[in-house]
Coordinates of C-alpha atoms in Angstrom, one line a residue:
Chain A
M1 CA 0.0 0.1 0.0
L2 CA 2.7 2.2 1.1
M3 CA 4.5 1.3 -2.2
R4 CA 1.5 1.8 -4.4
S5 CA 0.9 5.3 -3.1
S6 CA 4.4 6.4 -3.5
I7 CA 4.3 5.1 -7.2
S8 CA 1.1 6.8 -7.8
S9 CA 2.5 10.0 -6.3
V10 CA 5.6 9.7 -8.8
T11 CA 3.3 8.7 -11.7
L12 CA 1.1 11.9 -11.1
I13 CA 4.2 14.1 -11.1
G14 CA 5.5 12.4 -14.2
V15 CA 2.2 12.9 -16.0
L16 CA 2.4 16.5 -14.8
C17 CA 6.0 16.7 -16.1
A18 CA 5.4 15.2 -19.4
S19 CA 2.4 17.5 -19.6
L20 CA 4.6 20.6 -18.8
N21 CA 7.2 19.6 -21.1
G22 CA 5.1 18.4 -24.4
A23 CA 2.2 20.8 -24.3
W24 CA 3.6 22.9 -27.1
A25 CA 6.3 20.8 -28.7
L26 CA 5.3 19.0 -31.9
D27 CA 8.4 16.8 -31.6
E28 CA 10.1 16.4 -28.2
R29 CA 13.1 15.3 -30.1
W30 CA 13.9 18.7 -31.4
A31 CA 13.5 20.6 -28.1
L32 CA 16.6 22.7 -27.8
D33 CA 19.2 22.1 -25.0
E34 CA 21.7 24.9 -25.8
T35 CA 24.1 23.3 -23.7
K36 CA 24.5 20.5 -26.1
Y37 CA 25.6 22.8 -28.9
P38 CA 28.5 25.3 -29.3
N39 CA 27.6 29.0 -28.9
W40 CA 28.0 30.5 -32.4
K41 CA 25.6 33.2 -31.8
G42 CA 26.7 36.8 -33.1
Q43 CA 27.5 38.1 -36.3
W44 CA 30.3 36.6 -38.3
V45 CA 32.3 38.7 -41.0
R46 CA 35.0 37.2 -43.2
A47 CA 38.5 37.0 -41.4
D48 CA 40.3 37.9 -44.5
S49 CA 40.2 41.4 -45.8
A50 CA 41.4 41.0 -49.4
E51 CA 39.6 43.7 -51.6
T52 CA 39.2 41.0 -54.3
A53 CA 37.8 38.2 -52.2
P54 CA 39.6 35.3 -53.8
W55 CA 38.0 31.8 -53.3
D56 CA 41.3 30.6 -51.8
A57 CA 42.4 33.3 -49.4
R58 CA 45.9 32.1 -49.2
K59 CA 46.7 32.5 -52.8
P60 CA 46.5 35.7 -54.9
W61 CA 43.4 36.6 -57.1
G62 CA 43.0 35.6 -60.7
L63 CA 45.3 33.0 -62.3
G64 CA 47.1 33.0 -58.9
Q65 CA 44.2 30.9 -57.4
Q66 CA 45.5 28.0 -59.5
P67 CA 42.2 26.1 -59.5
P68 CA 42.4 22.6 -60.6
L69 CA 40.3 23.1 -63.4
T70 CA 39.9 20.8 -66.5
P71 CA 41.3 22.1 -69.7
E72 CA 37.7 23.1 -70.9
Y73 CA 37.0 25.0 -67.7
Q74 CA 40.6 26.6 -67.5
A75 CA 39.7 28.1 -71.0
I76 CA 36.4 29.5 -69.9
F77 CA 38.3 30.7 -66.7
E78 CA 40.8 32.6 -68.7
A79 CA 38.2 34.0 -71.2
N80 CA 36.5 35.3 -68.2
L81 CA 39.6 37.1 -67.0
K82 CA 40.1 38.7 -70.3
Q83 CA 36.4 39.9 -70.2
L84 CA 37.1 41.4 -66.6
A85 CA 40.5 43.0 -67.7
A86 CA 38.0 44.8 -70.6
G87 CA 35.7 46.0 -67.8
V88 CA 32.8 43.4 -68.8
R89 CA 31.7 41.4 -65.6
A90 CA 29.2 39.0 -67.8
S91 CA 30.8 36.0 -65.9
D92 CA 29.6 37.2 -62.4
P93 CA 25.9 36.5 -61.9
T94 CA 25.6 38.5 -58.8
V95 CA 25.8 41.6 -61.1
R96 CA 22.5 40.5 -62.3
C97 CA 21.2 39.9 -58.7
I98 CA 21.6 36.2 -59.2
P99 CA 22.7 34.6 -55.8
A100 CA 26.4 34.0 -54.9
A101 CA 25.3 30.6 -54.2
M102 CA 27.2 27.7 -52.7
P103 CA 30.2 27.5 -52.1
R104 CA 30.8 31.0 -53.2
V105 CA 28.4 32.5 -50.4
M106 CA 30.5 31.0 -47.8
M107 CA 33.1 33.7 -48.6
A108 CA 30.9 35.9 -46.3
I109 CA 31.3 39.1 -48.6
H110 CA 28.7 40.5 -46.3
P111 CA 28.0 39.3 -42.7
M112 CA 26.5 36.1 -41.7
E113 CA 24.4 34.8 -38.7
I114 CA 24.3 31.1 -37.5
V115 CA 21.2 29.9 -35.7
I116 CA 21.7 26.3 -34.3
M117 CA 18.3 24.3 -33.6
P118 CA 18.6 20.5 -33.0
D119 CA 16.9 19.6 -36.3
T120 CA 18.5 22.3 -38.6
T121 CA 21.2 24.7 -38.5
Y122 CA 20.5 27.9 -40.4
I123 CA 23.3 29.8 -41.8
M124 CA 21.7 33.4 -42.8
V125 CA 24.1 35.3 -45.1
E126 CA 23.4 38.9 -45.9
T127 CA 25.0 38.3 -49.5
S128 CA 22.0 37.9 -51.6
S129 CA 19.8 37.2 -48.6
T130 CA 20.9 33.8 -48.7
L131 CA 19.4 31.2 -46.2
R132 CA 21.3 27.8 -45.9
R133 CA 19.2 25.3 -44.0
I134 CA 21.7 22.5 -43.0
F135 CA 19.3 19.5 -41.9
T136 CA 20.7 17.7 -38.6
D137 CA 17.8 15.5 -38.0
G138 CA 19.1 12.4 -39.3
R139 CA 17.3 12.3 -42.6
A140 CA 18.4 10.6 -45.7
W141 CA 19.1 12.3 -49.0
P142 CA 15.8 12.6 -50.8
K143 CA 15.1 10.9 -53.9
E144 CA 14.3 14.1 -55.8
R145 CA 15.6 17.5 -55.1
E146 CA 14.6 20.9 -56.4
P147 CA 17.8 22.5 -57.6
S148 CA 18.7 25.7 -55.8
Y149 CA 21.7 28.2 -55.6
A150 CA 22.2 27.2 -51.8
G151 CA 21.9 23.4 -52.5
F152 CA 20.1 20.9 -50.1
S153 CA 22.5 20.4 -46.9
I154 CA 22.6 17.5 -44.5
G155 CA 24.8 17.9 -41.5
Q156 CA 25.8 15.9 -38.7
W157 CA 27.2 17.2 -35.2
E158 CA 30.4 15.7 -33.9
D159 CA 31.7 15.9 -30.4
T160 CA 35.2 16.2 -30.7
D161 CA 37.5 18.4 -28.8
R162 CA 36.2 21.0 -31.1
D163 CA 32.6 21.5 -31.9
V164 CA 32.2 20.4 -35.5
L165 CA 29.2 20.4 -37.8
C166 CA 30.2 18.2 -40.8
G167 CA 27.8 18.8 -43.9
H168 CA 27.4 18.0 -47.2
A169 CA 25.7 20.1 -49.8
Chain B
M1 CA 6.6 6.8 7.5
R2 CA 4.3 6.2 4.7
D3 CA 3.9 10.1 4.3
V4 CA 7.6 10.6 4.6
S5 CA 8.0 8.2 1.7
S6 CA 5.5 9.6 -0.3
I7 CA 6.8 13.1 0.1
A8 CA 10.6 11.8 -0.5
A9 CA 9.3 10.2 -3.7
L10 CA 7.3 13.3 -4.9
T11 CA 10.4 15.5 -4.0
L12 CA 12.8 13.3 -6.2
A13 CA 10.3 13.2 -8.9
A14 CA 9.8 17.0 -8.7
M15 CA 13.5 17.4 -8.8
L16 CA 13.7 15.2 -12.0
C17 CA 11.1 17.2 -13.3
V18 CA 12.9 20.5 -12.8
T19 CA 16.1 19.0 -14.5
A20 CA 14.3 17.7 -17.3
T21 CA 12.5 21.3 -18.1
G22 CA 15.6 23.4 -17.1
A23 CA 18.6 21.6 -18.3
G24 CA 19.3 24.2 -21.2
A25 CA 20.4 27.8 -21.4
H26 CA 17.3 28.1 -23.5
D27 CA 14.1 26.6 -22.1
E28 CA 12.2 25.9 -24.9
K29 CA 9.3 24.8 -22.9
K30 CA 8.6 28.5 -22.0
Y31 CA 8.1 29.4 -25.6
P32 CA 5.2 28.3 -28.0
D33 CA 6.4 26.1 -30.8
M34 CA 6.2 28.2 -33.9
R35 CA 8.7 26.1 -35.9
A36 CA 8.1 24.6 -39.4
Q37 CA 6.6 26.0 -42.5
W38 CA 3.5 28.5 -42.5
T39 CA 1.6 29.6 -45.5
R40 CA -0.9 32.2 -45.7
I41 CA -4.7 31.8 -44.9
G42 CA -6.9 33.8 -46.8
S43 CA -6.4 36.4 -49.8
A44 CA -3.4 38.4 -50.6
A45 CA -5.0 41.6 -50.0
F46 CA -3.9 43.4 -46.9
D47 CA -7.0 43.2 -45.2
P48 CA -8.0 39.3 -46.0
N49 CA -11.3 40.0 -44.7
K50 CA -12.4 42.5 -47.1
P51 CA -12.5 42.3 -51.0
G52 CA -9.4 43.6 -53.0
G53 CA -8.9 47.0 -54.8
R54 CA -11.1 49.8 -53.6
G55 CA -12.9 47.2 -51.4
Q56 CA -10.0 47.3 -48.9
Q57 CA -11.1 50.8 -47.9
P58 CA -7.7 51.9 -46.6
P59 CA -8.0 54.8 -44.4
L60 CA -5.8 57.0 -46.7
T61 CA -5.3 60.9 -46.4
P62 CA -6.9 62.7 -49.3
E63 CA -3.4 63.0 -50.7
Y64 CA -2.6 59.3 -50.7
Q65 CA -6.2 58.4 -51.9
A66 CA -5.6 60.5 -55.0
L67 CA -2.1 58.6 -55.4
L68 CA -4.2 55.2 -55.2
D69 CA -6.5 56.4 -57.6
N70 CA -3.8 57.4 -60.1
I71 CA -2.1 53.9 -59.6
L72 CA -5.4 52.2 -60.2
V73 CA -5.8 54.0 -63.6
A74 CA -2.2 53.2 -64.5
R75 CA -3.0 49.5 -63.6
A76 CA -6.0 49.5 -65.7
A77 CA -4.0 50.6 -68.6
G78 CA -1.6 47.7 -68.1
S79 CA 1.3 49.1 -66.1
L80 CA 2.5 47.8 -62.8
E81 CA 3.2 51.3 -61.5
G82 CA 3.2 51.4 -57.5
N83 CA 4.4 47.7 -57.1
M84 CA 8.1 47.8 -56.6
T85 CA 8.4 44.0 -56.1
V86 CA 8.1 43.7 -60.0
T87 CA 11.7 45.1 -60.0
C88 CA 12.7 42.8 -57.4
I89 CA 12.5 45.4 -54.6
P90 CA 11.4 43.7 -51.4
S91 CA 8.0 44.0 -50.2
G92 CA 9.1 45.2 -46.9
M93 CA 6.8 45.6 -43.8
P94 CA 4.0 45.5 -43.4
R95 CA 3.2 43.9 -46.8
A96 CA 5.9 41.2 -46.2
M97 CA 3.6 39.5 -43.7
I98 CA 0.9 38.8 -46.4
V99 CA 3.1 35.9 -46.9
Y100 CA 3.0 35.1 -50.7
E101 CA 5.4 32.1 -50.4
T102 CA 6.0 30.5 -47.3
M103 CA 7.4 31.6 -43.9
D104 CA 9.8 30.1 -41.2
V105 CA 9.5 31.2 -37.7
I106 CA 12.3 30.4 -35.4
V107 CA 12.1 31.2 -31.6
L108 CA 15.1 31.8 -29.4
P109 CA 14.9 33.7 -26.2
E110 CA 16.8 36.8 -27.5
T111 CA 15.3 36.7 -31.0
T112 CA 12.5 35.6 -32.9
Y113 CA 13.3 35.1 -36.5
I114 CA 10.7 35.4 -39.2
R115 CA 12.1 34.5 -42.5
M116 CA 9.9 34.7 -45.9
S117 CA 10.7 32.8 -48.9
Y118 CA 9.2 35.7 -51.2
M119 CA 12.2 38.0 -51.7
N120 CA 14.2 36.4 -49.0
E121 CA 13.1 38.9 -46.3
L122 CA 14.5 38.2 -42.9
R123 CA 12.9 39.7 -39.8
R124 CA 14.9 39.8 -36.7
I125 CA 12.7 40.5 -33.8
Y126 CA 14.7 41.3 -30.6
T127 CA 13.4 40.0 -27.3
D128 CA 16.5 40.6 -25.4
G129 CA 14.9 43.5 -23.4
R130 CA 17.0 46.0 -25.6
A131 CA 15.9 49.8 -26.0
W132 CA 15.4 51.4 -29.2
P133 CA 18.8 52.4 -30.8
A134 CA 19.6 55.9 -31.1
K135 CA 20.1 55.6 -34.8
I136 CA 18.4 52.9 -36.8
T137 CA 19.9 52.1 -40.4
P138 CA 16.6 52.2 -42.6
S139 CA 15.5 48.8 -44.1
F140 CA 12.5 47.4 -46.0
V141 CA 11.7 45.1 -43.0
G142 CA 12.5 47.5 -40.4
Y143 CA 14.0 47.2 -36.8
S144 CA 11.6 45.1 -34.6
I145 CA 11.7 44.8 -30.9
G146 CA 9.6 42.4 -29.3
K147 CA 8.1 41.0 -25.8
W148 CA 6.8 37.6 -25.0
L149 CA 3.8 37.7 -22.8
D150 CA 1.9 34.9 -20.9
E151 CA -1.4 36.1 -21.2
D152 CA -3.2 33.1 -19.8
A153 CA -1.0 33.0 -16.8
D154 CA 0.0 29.5 -17.3
G155 CA 3.6 30.0 -16.9
R156 CA 4.4 29.6 -20.5
Y157 CA 4.7 32.4 -23.2
D158 CA 1.9 32.5 -25.5
T159 CA 1.9 35.9 -27.2
L160 CA 4.7 37.9 -29.0
I161 CA 4.1 41.6 -29.3
V162 CA 6.2 43.4 -31.6
E163 CA 6.9 47.0 -32.7
T164 CA 8.7 47.7 -35.7
R165 CA 10.3 51.0 -37.0
G166 CA 13.1 52.5 -39.2
F167 CA 11.8 51.8 -42.6
K168 CA 13.0 52.8 -46.1
G169 CA 10.8 52.8 -49.2
P170 CA 9.0 52.7 -51.5
R171 CA 6.7 50.4 -49.7
T172 CA 3.1 49.5 -50.3
F173 CA 0.4 47.7 -48.1
D174 CA -0.1 45.0 -50.9
G175 CA 0.8 44.4 -54.4
T176 CA -2.9 44.8 -56.0
P177 CA -4.0 47.6 -56.1
G178 CA -0.5 48.7 -54.4
I179 CA -2.0 50.9 -51.6
P180 CA 1.0 53.1 -50.8
L181 CA 2.5 54.1 -47.6
H182 CA 3.8 57.4 -46.8
S183 CA 7.3 58.5 -48.4
D184 CA 8.4 59.8 -45.1
N185 CA 8.9 56.1 -44.1
Q186 CA 7.8 57.0 -40.5
T187 CA 5.6 53.8 -40.2
V188 CA 5.1 52.1 -37.0
V189 CA 3.9 48.5 -37.2
E190 CA 2.6 46.9 -34.0
E191 CA 2.0 43.0 -34.0
R192 CA 0.5 40.7 -31.8
I193 CA 1.7 37.1 -33.0
Y194 CA 0.3 34.0 -31.3
L195 CA -0.9 30.3 -31.9
D196 CA -4.7 29.8 -32.2
R197 CA -5.6 28.4 -28.6
S198 CA -7.7 25.7 -30.1
D199 CA -5.5 24.8 -33.1
A200 CA -1.9 24.9 -32.9
D201 CA -1.3 24.5 -36.5
V202 CA -2.9 28.0 -37.0
L203 CA -0.8 31.2 -36.3
H204 CA -2.2 34.6 -35.9
A205 CA -0.8 38.1 -36.6
D206 CA -2.8 41.0 -35.7
I207 CA -1.3 43.9 -37.4
K208 CA -1.6 47.6 -36.7
V209 CA -0.2 50.0 -39.0
T210 CA 0.3 53.9 -38.1
D211 CA 1.5 55.8 -41.1
H212 CA 1.3 59.6 -42.2
A213 CA -0.5 58.2 -45.5
L214 CA -3.3 57.2 -43.1
T215 CA -6.2 59.2 -41.3
R216 CA -6.1 56.5 -38.5
P217 CA -4.1 53.4 -37.8
W218 CA -5.1 50.5 -40.0
S219 CA -5.6 47.1 -38.1
V220 CA -5.9 43.8 -39.8
A221 CA -6.0 40.2 -38.8
R222 CA -4.0 37.5 -40.6
K223 CA -3.7 33.8 -40.2
Y224 CA -1.3 31.2 -41.5
Q225 CA -1.5 27.4 -41.5
R226 CA 1.4 25.4 -40.4
E227 CA 2.8 22.7 -42.9
H228 CA 4.2 19.7 -41.1
S229 CA 6.1 18.3 -44.0
P230 CA 7.6 21.4 -45.6
H231 CA 9.0 21.6 -49.0
W232 CA 11.5 24.6 -49.1
S233 CA 11.9 26.4 -52.5
E234 CA 14.4 29.1 -53.1
Y235 CA 12.6 32.2 -54.6
I236 CA 15.1 34.2 -56.9
C237 CA 13.3 37.2 -57.9
N238 CA 15.7 38.2 -60.6
E239 CA 15.9 34.7 -62.0
G240 CA 13.9 35.2 -65.2
N241 CA 12.2 38.5 -64.1
Q242 CA 11.5 40.3 -67.5
Q243 CA 10.2 43.5 -65.7
L244 CA 12.3 46.6 -65.9
L245 CA 12.1 50.1 -64.3
L246 CA 13.7 52.8 -66.2
G247 CA 13.2 56.3 -64.5
K248 CA 9.5 56.1 -63.5
E249 CA 8.5 53.9 -66.5
N250 CA 8.6 50.2 -66.4
Y251 CA 9.0 48.2 -69.5
M252 CA 9.3 44.4 -70.0
V253 CA 12.2 42.3 -72.0
S254 CA 10.6 40.2 -74.4
A255 CA 11.5 36.3 -74.6
D256 CA 13.7 37.0 -77.7
G257 CA 15.6 39.6 -75.6
F258 CA 14.0 43.0 -76.8
L259 CA 12.8 45.8 -74.9
M260 CA 9.0 46.1 -75.0
P261 CA 6.1 48.5 -73.7
V262 CA 3.6 47.4 -71.1
K263 CA 0.8 49.8 -72.2
K264 CA -0.5 51.1 -75.2
G265 CA 1.1 53.9 -76.5
Q266 CA 4.3 53.8 -74.2
A267 CA 7.3 56.0 -75.4
P268 CA 10.5 54.0 -75.7
P269 CA 13.0 54.9 -72.9
D270 CA 15.6 57.7 -73.7
L271 CA 18.8 56.2 -75.3
K272 CA 21.0 59.4 -74.8
Y273 CA 23.8 57.6 -73.5
F274 CA 24.1 55.1 -76.6
N275 CA 25.7 56.0 -80.0
Q276 CA 22.6 56.6 -82.3
P277 CA 22.7 56.6 -86.1
K278 CA 22.8 60.3 -87.3

């Protein structure tokens, strides 16, 4: 009897607890416990300050980037450089307000903000108002994906000595 | 002894309960779950409860009513005058809350993010208790400060009240007919955002706009539907947009790449900076 009374008390509290915890949540798995995730809050700006914003910040702009392009795309690249020298920026889609897209958007020409939720990490880049959703809910790659400039990203958190979000886009 | 045992059990359970609810720096249970994708319920008029066009009956000053009348005449002739989004200028507030495509809502204690797919507009509603900054960099979505309320006193927030200022323009209340806001951009938008009490898949936004184009504040009530299995699309306005604004005139680029008029008898743009045949 004593045992039953204690158990029913605990059960009642448990029910109240579950009710408190779950009343609003659509899916308890994605309730945010911020202590589990790194604090990446704030505004992030590009650490290198090169005016030309090369893709590889450790190498000079232009041919100095030495991108490992196929011969076909090396020829396109060199033709684009000639156009740029003539003052034509036709090879840069952002001049027509087409987004910088991945991976270029991660240069963070303009600041970015990172919002971490358990199921999704959002990277909000001011350049072209790009929003990257990196799904960390364990989903598989969908069979069909609508192409987009930011791409479709799946990520996974790792608990190493650094906080690492590994992703594929 | 029996009571002591029960009390001990209750205390232990209560402690576990506190641990479970209070483990994180952000106690999500304090906030309503507004995550997922939201789509508009009702029409794309600013007031979804009234007919479009003149049926909106906006409380405009005589000056801005005359401006709207001119816009309606131009629209009837085929122009898209007064609707800046045709040239990929964002909707801005309060029009963004019409939600033409889809909307994300992400609630964190210090900020609530409302992100529109249409025009990629991102609203940051600061709920960290900050004061209004002395200087605001004007933007189309404005600068928003919010406060969470626990209106039903159940220990959990349910309503986000928001005030937004610091705009730039041009902005309109809607796309059609393109009801204008004042060019001084001194608009103040007040909102109450909350989940429906009987259906958590419905989100409400009660919006009150104070603007010098209006004779009195204009209040509307909008609703949104939660989508549980969202499909996110990228909305890139400039991709394939054939509308052009040159000076005060809008034109179109035809499918074969030529400039074309949008209304009968429209004069071509001035080509004075091009080498013209003599």
